[in-house]
Each structure stands twice: as structure tokens, then as C-alpha cells.
């Protein structure tokens, strides 16, 4: 194997697995094999890494769910390693390495950097690992921590993109949520019963209070600072650290809410505007501007099959939170019929869960948007009679079902804000959203009566049954005479 150490400086992709094994024997690469039952202390970063990589190796659907988001190749044999160090970089111990091997050759690879507990990704360390990935042509770099992002293509740390090394980030809570969803008996679930049991054990480990997996349980200190400034009438500035910290905290809580609802529903709830996919910094800047100018922050949650996206707004000046869904009114009804259609939906919600609906009904409102007008009419869900009078002669463009809660002092409490807003989203979805249905136009029908009116084929049929008219006889006789004269000429 002379000269093999030079070869390993080249790309791993295309390297034979046998040659990779020889590099390990030659101590050009040092690494360990992960175990589903780790020997590390509970809560140790490497213990989490060992459990996660073992889950990738043992549970097909879990592996595919995560790998599809990070564009890791399907098929082949997966090899996983922990505590990876290359001889040329002895001071850089990489937490994880994945290899996809097909026909004895490495076809895809990824390195992983993990953080648990309150530890956050280190910019310098990430950039150093990017260079290692570039040097060895490892095409993917996955980071995992308790930091949240709206999309796997975003990163909690601002680093330059390096050509040939694609970055992806997952929160531990997100991975835990994927595991929960796979355990639901729905469209996407684990087929093999043994793998189901392994997934359950992985979930139990990740949910242990000492595992190092934590969600968002409080807003940042910056949140309190911004609330106090706004309520004191002070102006916010882009350069104010509290502004950036508040926006970042809001986005972290947004993602945590989405994942919590995902675990309730058994389907993945996404959040954030798709235009910011892979552009976390752009969204941070946009939200900072929204906070400074309009004193509010907004989020959008998307649930497959729900009547609409769920819009959530935190209004700092009022210390309130609004949640709403939008419904288009039936276009084949009068405004009274449209209001009746909306009332029947809300009555149905009240019947489905009387207790919960009754608890939040006083904070539910019907908003009506009028065509060719910026005016939004608001009514309580009990006041449809007033709506009929106010909307007389107007054309309804859209309905909004609004859930509005006054947080009061809880708005500036880092812990109580999280508790209340998460409970609010769950209550709103359970009492209202899951029972709402979109209006769909009826299927078009064949109008038999009009079709018969337009069909004039009967005219020829009627004419064929009429006696010959005199003029028809003249034409017939003339035509016969012409034919006879023509035949006589030909015989002559």
C-alpha cells in the first residue's frame, strides 16, 4: 500500500471501500463504531451521536427521511463512524462520518458535527470542518444541535458557502419529531416491527430529561428588553442587539411550536415563508425590519390538509397574540347564504368539542373582507345577526377566523409567553381548525334541456318525411331531360 497516504488526500468519493479500510489499518484515519446502547455517560454529546448514527443504520425509514432532506444518495450500504480524525488534521476530531457504498466503491459521504444541551455551533469550528470536507471531497456536511431553523438548508451560524460542500442543519427536536411521526400508523410509517421497537427505544432515549435534547422553554432576555422599550415608547434601531436577539428567539419558538404540533398530529408541520429557504439571514433581516417599523412579528404554519395556512402574529404594543385561518366564501350564494355557511361551520366546531370551544369562544372573532375595500369588519362568533345587517349590499371577498388573546404581563415573561402561546396554538387547532372545511364549487352538470334546444338535426329528419314540392318535380324532370340528350349525343 505504498503511496496510499497520498491517495487519501484525494476525494473519498470513488475510493474502494477496501482501500478505505486499509487507511484505517495504516492509521491514516482513526475512528470508532457507534453503538445503539452507548458506553458514554447519559447526556454526553458522543452518546447522542452514537444513538443517532445507529438509528440511521438500523431503521430504514428514519434514515431515508433524514437523508432525503440532506440529498444523501439512496440505496447502497450505509457505514457510520464516530470520533473521526484524519492524520493530517490530528487536532480536529469530527463527531460523525457517513459513507454510502455501492459495488464496493464509496459513492456518497457526509461529515457530522453535533452539539447538545445549551452548546451552540462554533463558527470557527464549522469553517475548519468545511475545509476538511473540501480537501477530502466529502460533499455533505450535517450539523445537529438544539438550535432551530425553518429549513434544513439554513444554518444557525453564518458561514460562507464552499463549492462542493453542501451544508444542512437539523435540530435534535426535529429528528425526535421525525421519529414520532414514523411511529404513527399513517401513510409514512416503519414497516418492520423490530425496527419499530428500535425506534421506540431511540425516542425514549432522546426524550430522557438528561439526554441533552431540549426544545425551547423560554424566550431570550432580549425579548424582555424589546417589550419594555416598545411599551415605554422608545424607538428601536437595527443596531440594537435586543432586536436581533428577539427576532432570533421568535424564530426558534416558531419552529419548536411547529414540531410540537407535528408530534400531536403525526404529520410534519412546516413553518416560515418558502422564499427564505436556505436564506436564514435574509429572513432575520426582514423580521428585524418588521419589528422596528410595525412593532410585531409574524409566523406562518402549514399543515397538510388544513383549511388554510395558520398565521400567527405577536403584537408588541398591545401585548396580544393573534392566530387566524382564511376561508373563501361560496361564490354561488348571496351574502346571507355565505354568512350562514360560515355560521354552520362554527356551530359544528362547537358541537365537536363543546368544552374546549366554550373556553376559547369569547376570544374568537369572525373577520370579513369586503371586495374593492380595505375595510375589515369584525364580529364575535355569536353576533351573526349584526353581520347580516352590516354587510347588506356588500360583496364578501374572504372570511377570517381570528383567535385573539391578551397576554398582559405574560407577554414579557420569558417562560410564561412560551407556555401560553404553545397552548394557544394547540387549542385553536383542536377546537376550530381541524373541523373547518374549504368551500368547493359543485361539479358542472350537463344541461340536457339547453342541449336539445341547440340541436337542429331534427330539421333534415322532418324534411325527409315531407312530400315532394312542385319545384322539386320541375328540377327533377329538367335533370332527366339533360341526361337523355347527353346520352343521345354520345350514341350519335
Short mmCIF file of C-alpha atoms in Angstrom, two decimals:
data_model
loop_
_atom_site.label_atom_id
_atom_site.label_comp_id
_atom_site.label_asym_id
_atom_site.label_seq_id
_atom_site.Cartn_x
_atom_site.Cartn_y
_atom_site.Cartn_z
CA UNK A 1 0.00 0.00 0.00
CA UNK A 2 2.90 2.37 -0.70
CA UNK A 3 1.71 5.82 -1.63
CA UNK A 4 -1.77 5.22 -0.31
CA UNK A 5 -1.46 8.18 2.09
CA UNK A 6 -1.18 10.45 -0.97
CA UNK A 7 -4.32 8.91 -2.43
CA UNK A 8 -6.35 9.56 0.69
CA UNK A 9 -5.75 13.29 0.32
CA UNK A 10 -7.83 12.99 -2.83
CA UNK A 11 -11.56 12.57 -2.73
CA UNK A 12 -13.25 9.81 -0.78
CA UNK A 13 -15.90 9.54 -3.47
CA UNK A 14 -14.79 6.83 -5.89
CA UNK A 15 -12.43 5.24 -3.38
CA UNK A 16 -12.82 1.50 -2.93
CA UNK A 17 -14.13 0.51 0.48
CA UNK A 18 -11.25 -1.96 0.79
CA UNK A 19 -8.79 0.91 0.33
CA UNK A 20 -10.66 2.96 2.93
CA UNK A 21 -10.32 0.05 5.35
CA UNK A 22 -6.59 -0.06 4.65
CA UNK A 23 -6.34 3.63 5.51
CA UNK A 24 -7.77 2.76 8.92
CA UNK A 25 -5.27 -0.07 9.36
CA UNK A 26 -2.45 2.28 8.37
CA UNK A 27 -3.75 4.80 10.94
CA UNK A 28 -4.21 7.45 8.25
CA UNK A 29 -7.78 7.68 9.56
CA UNK A 30 -8.81 6.90 13.13
CA UNK A 31 -12.45 6.32 14.04
CA UNK A 32 -14.87 4.33 16.19
CA UNK A 33 -18.04 2.38 15.53
CA UNK A 34 -21.24 3.76 17.08
CA UNK A 35 -23.44 1.66 19.34
CA UNK A 36 -27.19 1.81 19.83
CA UNK A 37 -26.54 1.30 23.55
CA UNK A 38 -23.63 3.70 24.09
CA UNK A 39 -20.95 3.28 26.71
CA UNK A 40 -20.76 7.04 27.14
CA UNK A 41 -22.42 8.76 30.09
CA UNK A 42 -26.06 9.78 29.58
CA UNK A 43 -26.07 13.36 28.35
CA UNK A 44 -22.64 13.13 26.76
CA UNK A 45 -22.50 14.56 23.25
CA UNK A 46 -20.95 11.39 21.87
CA UNK A 47 -23.66 9.26 23.47
CA UNK A 48 -26.29 11.12 21.44
CA UNK A 49 -24.14 10.82 18.33
CA UNK A 50 -23.74 7.08 18.84
CA UNK A 51 -27.50 6.53 19.28
CA UNK A 52 -28.40 8.69 16.27
CA UNK A 53 -25.94 7.09 13.85
CA UNK A 54 -27.01 3.63 15.00
CA UNK A 55 -30.63 4.58 14.34
CA UNK A 56 -29.69 5.63 10.79
CA UNK A 57 -28.03 2.25 10.27
CA UNK A 58 -30.81 0.13 11.79
CA UNK A 59 -34.05 1.90 10.83
CA UNK A 60 -34.59 2.22 7.08
CA UNK A 61 -37.45 4.74 7.12
CA UNK A 62 -35.72 7.00 9.65
CA UNK A 63 -32.56 7.02 7.57
CA UNK A 64 -34.50 7.76 4.37
CA UNK A 65 -36.47 10.61 5.97
CA UNK A 66 -33.34 12.45 7.09
CA UNK A 67 -31.17 11.55 4.11
CA UNK A 68 -33.78 12.76 1.61
CA UNK A 69 -33.61 16.25 3.13
CA UNK A 70 -29.83 16.30 3.03
CA UNK A 71 -29.71 14.85 -0.50
CA UNK A 72 -27.66 11.81 0.55
CA UNK A 73 -27.86 9.06 -2.06
CA UNK A 74 -30.40 6.30 -1.70
CA UNK A 75 -29.50 2.65 -1.95
CA UNK A 76 -26.17 1.04 -1.32
CA UNK A 77 -24.79 0.06 2.06
CA UNK A 78 -24.54 2.64 4.83
CA UNK A 79 -21.43 2.73 7.02
CA UNK A 80 -21.35 5.02 10.06
CA UNK A 81 -18.46 6.09 12.29
CA UNK A 82 -17.84 8.37 15.26
CA UNK A 83 -14.80 10.28 16.59
CA UNK A 84 -13.21 10.55 13.15
CA UNK A 85 -9.76 12.10 12.76
CA UNK A 86 -7.56 12.34 9.66
CA UNK A 87 -3.81 12.04 10.17
CA UNK A 88 -3.21 15.41 8.51
CA UNK A 89 -5.62 17.07 11.00
CA UNK A 90 -4.89 15.38 14.35
CA UNK A 91 -6.42 18.23 16.36
CA UNK A 92 -9.79 18.07 14.58
CA UNK A 93 -11.92 15.19 15.75
CA UNK A 94 -15.11 15.02 13.69
CA UNK A 95 -18.16 13.69 15.54
CA UNK A 96 -19.54 11.56 12.71
CA UNK A 97 -18.89 10.21 9.23
CA UNK A 98 -21.36 8.55 6.86
CA UNK A 99 -20.39 6.53 3.79
CA UNK A 100 -22.69 5.16 1.10
CA UNK A 101 -21.02 2.21 -0.65
CA UNK A 102 -22.25 0.62 -3.89
CA UNK A 103 -20.48 -2.28 -5.61
CA UNK A 104 -17.56 -1.90 -3.22
CA UNK A 105 -16.99 1.80 -4.01
CA UNK A 106 -17.79 4.89 -1.91
CA UNK A 107 -20.50 6.82 -3.82
CA UNK A 108 -21.52 9.43 -1.25
CA UNK A 109 -20.31 10.72 2.11
CA UNK A 110 -21.10 13.22 4.83
CA UNK A 111 -19.44 14.50 7.98
CA UNK A 112 -21.45 15.45 11.06
CA UNK A 113 -20.87 17.96 13.84
CA UNK A 114 -23.05 17.57 16.93
CA UNK A 115 -23.87 19.83 19.88
CA UNK A 116 -26.25 19.05 22.71
CA UNK A 117 -27.69 20.80 25.74
CA UNK A 118 -27.04 24.52 25.65
CA UNK A 119 -23.93 24.20 23.48
CA UNK A 120 -24.20 26.03 20.17
CA UNK A 121 -22.34 25.59 16.91
CA UNK A 122 -18.98 27.32 16.78
CA UNK A 123 -18.34 29.33 13.63
CA UNK A 124 -14.57 28.73 13.59
CA UNK A 125 -15.01 25.00 14.12
CA UNK A 126 -17.63 24.75 11.37
CA UNK A 127 -15.39 26.63 8.93
CA UNK A 128 -12.44 24.37 9.81
CA UNK A 129 -14.53 21.27 9.13
CA UNK A 130 -15.72 22.78 5.86
CA UNK A 131 -12.10 22.94 4.73
CA UNK A 132 -11.55 19.30 5.72
CA UNK A 133 -14.65 18.27 3.78
CA UNK A 134 -13.42 20.25 0.78
CA UNK A 135 -9.95 18.71 0.93
CA UNK A 136 -11.28 15.14 1.01
CA UNK A 137 -14.14 15.98 -1.38
CA UNK A 138 -16.80 14.97 1.16
CA UNK A 139 -19.88 16.50 -0.47
CA UNK A 140 -22.18 16.90 2.57
CA UNK A 141 -21.74 18.49 5.98
CA UNK A 142 -24.54 17.98 8.53
CA UNK A 143 -24.73 19.96 11.75
CA UNK A 144 -27.06 18.97 14.60
CA UNK A 145 -27.79 20.94 17.76
CA UNK A 146 -30.66 22.29 19.85
CA UNK A 147 -30.73 25.38 17.64
CA UNK A 148 -33.75 25.65 15.34
CA UNK A 149 -34.04 26.63 11.68
CA UNK A 150 -37.12 26.72 9.43
CA UNK A 151 -35.48 24.61 6.73
CA UNK A 152 -32.60 22.12 6.66
CA UNK A 153 -30.78 24.27 4.08
CA UNK A 154 -30.47 27.10 6.63
CA UNK A 155 -27.72 27.26 9.23
CA UNK A 156 -27.71 28.78 12.73
CA UNK A 157 -24.19 30.10 12.08
CA UNK A 158 -23.29 32.47 9.28
CA UNK A 159 -20.53 30.82 7.23
CA UNK A 160 -19.53 31.15 3.61
CA UNK A 161 -20.76 28.58 1.16
CA UNK A 162 -17.94 26.39 -0.11
CA UNK A 163 -18.35 24.94 -3.54
CA UNK A 164 -18.64 21.17 -3.43
CA UNK A 165 -19.68 21.04 0.25
CA UNK A 166 -23.44 21.31 0.85
CA UNK A 167 -24.45 22.36 4.36
CA UNK A 168 -27.54 21.06 6.19
CA UNK A 169 -28.75 21.61 9.74
CA UNK A 170 -31.17 19.66 11.93
CA UNK A 171 -32.28 20.33 15.47
CA UNK A 172 -32.45 17.40 17.86
CA UNK A 173 -36.12 18.20 18.37
CA UNK A 174 -36.70 17.95 14.62
CA UNK A 175 -35.08 14.50 14.49
CA UNK A 176 -37.15 13.44 17.51
CA UNK A 177 -40.28 14.68 15.72
CA UNK A 178 -39.45 12.66 12.59
CA UNK A 179 -39.13 9.60 14.82
CA UNK A 180 -42.53 10.29 16.41
CA UNK A 181 -44.20 10.72 13.03
CA UNK A 182 -42.80 7.40 11.81
CA UNK A 183 -44.36 5.68 14.80
CA UNK A 184 -47.83 6.91 13.81
CA UNK A 185 -49.76 4.33 11.80
CA UNK A 186 -50.26 6.60 8.81
CA UNK A 187 -49.09 6.86 5.20
CA UNK A 188 -45.44 7.07 6.25
CA UNK A 189 -44.52 4.56 8.94
CA UNK A 190 -41.99 1.86 9.74
CA UNK A 191 -42.82 -1.48 8.15
CA UNK A 192 -40.57 -3.85 10.08
CA UNK A 193 -41.90 -4.46 13.60
CA UNK A 194 -38.41 -4.99 15.02
CA UNK A 195 -37.36 -1.61 13.64
CA UNK A 196 -40.48 -0.10 15.20
CA UNK A 197 -39.32 -1.28 18.60
CA UNK A 198 -35.82 0.08 18.00
CA UNK A 199 -37.33 3.44 17.01
CA UNK A 200 -39.35 3.49 20.23
CA UNK A 201 -36.20 2.91 22.27
CA UNK A 202 -34.41 5.71 20.41
CA UNK A 203 -37.34 8.03 21.14
CA UNK A 204 -37.27 7.07 24.81
CA UNK A 205 -33.56 7.88 24.93
CA UNK A 206 -33.89 11.23 23.18
CA UNK A 207 -36.82 12.23 25.41
CA UNK A 208 -34.95 11.50 28.63
CA UNK A 209 -34.50 14.74 30.55
CA UNK A 210 -30.74 14.12 30.75
CA UNK A 211 -30.16 13.17 27.11
CA UNK A 212 -29.18 16.69 26.09
CA UNK A 213 -32.14 17.11 23.72
CA UNK A 214 -34.06 20.25 24.67
CA UNK A 215 -36.74 22.32 22.98
CA UNK A 216 -37.49 25.98 23.54
CA UNK A 217 -38.78 26.51 27.07
CA UNK A 218 -38.25 30.26 27.31
CA UNK A 219 -37.72 33.38 25.22
CA UNK A 220 -34.38 35.16 25.35
CA UNK A 221 -33.54 38.04 27.68
CA UNK A 222 -33.62 40.27 24.59
CA UNK A 223 -37.35 39.60 24.31
CA UNK A 224 -37.99 41.27 27.68
CA UNK A 225 -35.80 44.23 26.73
CA UNK A 226 -37.69 44.87 23.48
CA UNK A 227 -41.12 44.57 25.12
CA UNK A 228 -40.12 47.11 27.78
CA UNK A 229 -38.68 49.53 25.19
CA UNK A 230 -41.77 49.42 22.99
CA UNK A 231 -44.14 49.92 25.89
CA UNK A 232 -42.02 52.85 27.11
CA UNK A 233 -42.40 54.48 23.69
CA UNK A 234 -38.71 54.18 22.83
CA UNK A 235 -37.62 53.74 19.22
CA UNK A 236 -35.92 50.53 18.14
CA UNK A 237 -32.85 50.51 15.90
CA UNK A 238 -31.30 47.90 13.64
CA UNK A 239 -28.07 48.19 15.61
CA UNK A 240 -29.84 47.31 18.84
CA UNK A 241 -28.68 43.84 19.93
CA UNK A 242 -32.06 43.26 21.60
CA UNK A 243 -33.80 43.48 18.22
CA UNK A 244 -31.74 40.70 16.64
CA UNK A 245 -31.96 38.58 19.80
CA UNK A 246 -35.75 38.97 19.96
CA UNK A 247 -36.24 38.01 16.33
CA UNK A 248 -33.93 35.02 16.67
CA UNK A 249 -35.82 33.89 19.79
CA UNK A 250 -39.16 34.24 17.98
CA UNK A 251 -37.96 32.10 15.09
CA UNK A 252 -36.66 29.45 17.47
CA UNK A 253 -40.02 29.34 19.25
CA UNK A 254 -41.86 29.23 15.90
CA UNK A 255 -40.01 26.09 14.87
CA UNK A 256 -40.50 24.48 18.28
CA UNK A 257 -44.26 25.13 18.03
CA UNK A 258 -44.36 23.57 14.57
CA UNK A 259 -42.59 20.44 15.77
CA UNK A 260 -44.77 20.16 18.88
CA UNK A 261 -47.90 20.29 16.69
CA UNK A 262 -46.29 17.75 14.34
CA UNK A 263 -45.95 15.27 17.17
CA UNK A 264 -49.63 15.79 18.06
CA UNK A 265 -50.85 15.27 14.51
CA UNK A 266 -48.46 12.64 13.20
CA UNK A 267 -47.64 14.76 10.14
CA UNK A 268 -44.83 17.24 9.67
CA UNK A 269 -45.94 20.83 10.20
CA UNK A 270 -43.70 23.29 8.40
CA UNK A 271 -43.19 26.95 9.24
CA UNK A 272 -41.83 30.09 7.66
CA UNK A 273 -42.08 31.58 4.18
CA UNK A 274 -40.72 29.35 1.40
CA UNK A 275 -38.98 32.34 -0.19
CA UNK A 276 -36.46 32.23 2.67
CA UNK A 277 -35.49 28.62 2.05
CA UNK A 278 -31.74 28.46 2.52
CA UNK A 279 -31.71 32.18 3.41
CA UNK A 280 -31.98 32.41 7.18
CA UNK A 281 -30.03 35.67 7.33
CA UNK A 282 -32.44 37.32 4.88
CA UNK A 283 -35.41 36.33 6.98
CA UNK A 284 -33.73 37.62 10.12
CA UNK A 285 -33.23 41.00 8.47
CA UNK A 286 -36.82 41.09 7.19
CA UNK A 287 -38.24 40.23 10.63
CA UNK A 288 -36.00 42.81 12.31
CA UNK A 289 -37.43 45.47 10.00
CA UNK A 290 -40.97 44.30 10.75
CA UNK A 291 -40.32 44.54 14.47
CA UNK A 292 -38.80 48.03 14.22
CA UNK A 293 -41.40 49.51 11.86
CA UNK A 294 -44.64 47.74 12.80
CA UNK A 295 -43.82 46.51 16.31
CA UNK A 296 -44.87 42.97 15.51
CA UNK A 297 -43.52 39.57 14.48
CA UNK A 298 -45.32 37.02 12.32
CA UNK A 299 -45.09 33.33 11.52
CA UNK A 300 -46.88 31.00 9.14
CA UNK A 301 -47.59 27.33 9.85
CA UNK A 302 -48.51 24.90 7.09
CA UNK A 303 -50.46 21.73 7.90
CA UNK A 304 -51.21 19.37 5.03
CA UNK A 305 -54.97 19.13 4.54
CA UNK A 306 -55.83 22.08 6.82
CA UNK A 307 -58.34 24.65 5.58
CA UNK A 308 -55.52 27.19 5.14
CA UNK A 309 -52.11 28.17 6.47
CA UNK A 310 -52.17 29.35 10.08
CA UNK A 311 -50.91 32.90 10.51
CA UNK A 312 -49.61 33.87 13.96
CA UNK A 313 -48.79 37.46 14.93
CA UNK A 314 -47.25 38.81 18.13
CA UNK A 315 -48.32 42.45 18.59
CA UNK A 316 -45.87 44.08 20.98
CA UNK A 317 -47.70 47.37 21.59
CA UNK A 318 -50.93 45.59 22.53
CA UNK A 319 -49.22 42.63 24.19
CA UNK A 320 -51.54 40.31 22.31
CA UNK A 321 -51.14 37.32 20.03
CA UNK A 322 -53.40 36.70 17.03
CA UNK A 323 -53.89 33.42 15.19
CA UNK A 324 -56.05 33.14 12.07
CA UNK A 325 -57.08 30.93 9.17
CA UNK A 326 -58.63 32.20 5.92
CA UNK A 327 -61.66 30.84 4.05
CA UNK A 328 -63.04 31.82 0.65
CA UNK A 329 -66.87 32.15 0.73
CA UNK A 330 -69.09 30.08 -1.58
CA UNK A 331 -69.40 32.01 -4.83
CA UNK A 332 -72.84 30.61 -5.64
CA UNK A 333 -74.55 32.13 -2.60
CA UNK A 334 -75.83 35.54 -1.53
CA UNK A 335 -74.05 37.29 1.33
CA UNK A 336 -76.68 35.90 3.71
CA UNK A 337 -76.05 32.39 2.42
CA UNK A 338 -72.31 32.89 2.79
CA UNK A 339 -72.70 34.03 6.40
CA UNK A 340 -74.98 31.07 7.04
CA UNK A 341 -72.36 28.72 5.60
CA UNK A 342 -69.76 30.23 7.94
CA UNK A 343 -72.07 30.04 10.96
CA UNK A 344 -72.78 26.35 10.30
CA UNK A 345 -69.04 25.64 10.32
CA UNK A 346 -68.58 27.36 13.68
CA UNK A 347 -71.67 25.64 15.11
CA UNK A 348 -70.15 22.34 14.03
CA UNK A 349 -66.89 23.21 15.83
CA UNK A 350 -68.87 23.99 18.99
CA UNK A 351 -70.65 20.62 18.85
CA UNK A 352 -67.47 18.60 18.20
CA UNK A 353 -65.75 19.81 21.38
CA UNK A 354 -68.19 21.82 23.49
CA UNK A 355 -65.89 22.21 26.49
CA UNK A 356 -62.80 23.46 24.65
CA UNK A 357 -64.76 25.61 22.21
CA UNK A 358 -66.63 27.17 25.12
CA UNK A 359 -63.34 28.01 26.84
CA UNK A 360 -61.97 29.99 23.90
CA UNK A 361 -65.20 31.23 22.25
CA UNK A 362 -65.01 34.69 23.85
CA UNK A 363 -61.63 35.19 22.18
CA UNK A 364 -62.81 34.04 18.74
CA UNK A 365 -63.84 36.56 16.10
CA UNK A 366 -65.15 36.47 12.56
CA UNK A 367 -63.44 38.96 10.27
CA UNK A 368 -64.99 39.72 6.88
CA UNK A 369 -63.06 41.28 4.00
CA UNK A 370 -65.18 43.23 1.51
CA UNK A 371 -64.46 43.29 -2.23
CA UNK A 372 -62.96 46.55 -3.54
CA UNK A 373 -62.48 47.82 0.00
CA UNK A 374 -59.72 47.89 2.59
CA UNK A 375 -62.26 47.80 5.40
CA UNK A 376 -62.25 44.66 7.55
CA UNK A 377 -65.46 44.08 9.50
CA UNK A 378 -65.04 42.21 12.80
CA UNK A 379 -67.76 40.38 14.73
CA UNK A 380 -67.81 37.98 17.65
CA UNK A 381 -68.68 34.41 16.71
CA UNK A 382 -72.03 34.90 18.48
CA UNK A 383 -73.04 38.03 16.57
CA UNK A 384 -74.09 36.85 13.11
CA UNK A 385 -77.28 38.94 13.20
CA UNK A 386 -75.23 42.14 13.31
CA UNK A 387 -73.08 40.80 10.47
CA UNK A 388 -76.17 40.33 8.28
CA UNK A 389 -77.19 43.97 8.84
CA UNK A 390 -73.70 45.49 8.43
CA UNK A 391 -72.87 43.52 5.27
CA UNK A 392 -76.14 44.19 3.47
CA UNK A 393 -75.45 45.18 -0.14
CA UNK A 394 -71.74 44.30 0.11
CA UNK A 395 -69.81 41.53 -1.60
CA UNK A 396 -67.72 39.29 0.66
CA UNK A 397 -64.20 38.55 -0.52
CA UNK A 398 -62.85 36.45 2.36
CA UNK A 399 -63.56 35.19 5.88
CA UNK A 400 -61.02 35.06 8.69
CA UNK A 401 -61.47 33.09 11.87
CA UNK A 402 -59.40 35.00 14.42
CA UNK A 403 -58.25 33.76 17.80
CA UNK A 404 -57.05 36.76 19.80
CA UNK A 405 -55.56 36.50 23.27
CA UNK A 406 -54.45 39.32 25.54
CA UNK A 407 -51.26 38.12 27.23
CA UNK A 408 -50.92 41.09 29.57
CA UNK A 409 -47.84 40.75 31.75
CA UNK A 410 -47.25 37.23 30.45
CA UNK A 411 -46.16 38.76 27.13
CA UNK A 412 -42.92 39.98 28.74
CA UNK A 413 -42.35 36.82 30.77
CA UNK A 414 -39.74 34.66 29.06
CA UNK A 415 -41.22 31.38 30.31
CA UNK A 416 -44.96 32.15 30.53
CA UNK A 417 -45.02 33.53 26.99
CA UNK A 418 -43.82 30.17 25.64
CA UNK A 419 -46.28 28.17 27.76
CA UNK A 420 -49.28 30.31 26.76
CA UNK A 421 -48.58 30.63 23.03
CA UNK A 422 -47.91 26.88 22.62
CA UNK A 423 -51.14 26.02 24.46
CA UNK A 424 -52.96 28.64 22.36
CA UNK A 425 -51.91 27.07 19.05
CA UNK A 426 -52.91 23.60 20.23
CA UNK A 427 -56.32 24.82 21.49
CA UNK A 428 -57.01 26.75 18.28
CA UNK A 429 -56.17 23.80 16.08
CA UNK A 430 -58.13 21.28 18.16
CA UNK A 431 -61.25 23.43 18.70
CA UNK A 432 -61.51 25.14 15.32
CA UNK A 433 -59.04 24.45 12.52
CA UNK A 434 -59.31 20.67 12.36
CA UNK A 435 -63.10 20.92 11.88
CA UNK A 436 -63.08 23.63 9.19
CA UNK A 437 -63.59 22.75 5.51
CA UNK A 438 -62.98 24.72 2.35
CA UNK A 439 -65.84 25.53 0.02
CA UNK A 440 -65.55 23.64 -3.23
CA UNK A 441 -67.68 24.51 -6.28
CA UNK A 442 -70.08 21.76 -7.31
CA UNK A 443 -69.23 19.63 -10.32
CA UNK A 444 -70.72 21.06 -13.56
CA UNK A 445 -73.80 19.27 -14.88
CA UNK A 446 -74.87 18.55 -18.44
CA UNK A 447 -77.81 20.81 -19.26
CA UNK A 448 -79.99 18.39 -21.24
CA UNK A 449 -82.76 20.93 -21.87
CA UNK A 450 -80.46 23.56 -23.38
CA UNK A 451 -78.64 20.91 -25.39
CA UNK A 452 -81.93 19.84 -27.00
CA UNK A 453 -82.76 23.46 -27.80
CA UNK A 454 -79.45 23.94 -29.59
CA UNK A 455 -79.68 20.67 -31.54
CA UNK A 456 -81.17 21.30 -35.04
CA UNK A 457 -80.50 17.89 -36.53
CA UNK A 458 -84.26 17.25 -36.47
CA UNK A 459 -84.77 19.63 -39.44
CA UNK A 460 -83.36 17.23 -42.05
CA UNK A 461 -85.24 14.37 -40.46
CA UNK A 462 -88.52 16.26 -40.77
CA UNK A 463 -87.82 17.28 -44.38
CA UNK A 464 -87.18 13.70 -45.42
CA UNK A 465 -90.69 12.78 -44.39
CA UNK A 466 -92.38 15.64 -46.34
CA UNK A 467 -93.98 15.06 -49.87
CA UNK A 468 -92.01 16.44 -52.82
CA UNK A 469 -92.76 20.08 -53.56
CA UNK A 470 -93.70 21.24 -57.14
CA UNK A 471 -90.42 23.00 -57.71
CA UNK A 472 -88.61 19.83 -56.73
CA UNK A 473 -90.51 17.96 -59.50
CA UNK A 474 -89.53 20.58 -62.13
CA UNK A 475 -85.90 20.29 -61.22
CA UNK A 476 -86.08 16.52 -61.37
CA UNK A 477 -87.70 16.48 -64.83
CA UNK A 478 -85.20 19.01 -66.21
CA UNK A 479 -82.28 17.00 -64.91
CA UNK A 480 -83.66 13.81 -66.51
CA UNK A 481 -84.09 15.50 -69.90
CA UNK A 482 -80.49 16.82 -69.85
CA UNK A 483 -79.21 13.34 -69.15
CA UNK A 484 -81.24 11.82 -72.00
CA UNK A 485 -79.98 14.43 -74.51
CA UNK A 486 -76.43 13.81 -73.43
CA UNK A 487 -76.76 10.08 -73.95
CA UNK A 488 -78.24 10.62 -77.48
CA UNK A 489 -75.26 12.76 -78.47
CA UNK A 490 -72.86 10.08 -77.31
CA UNK A 491 -74.71 7.35 -79.30
CA UNK A 492 -74.64 9.53 -82.48
#
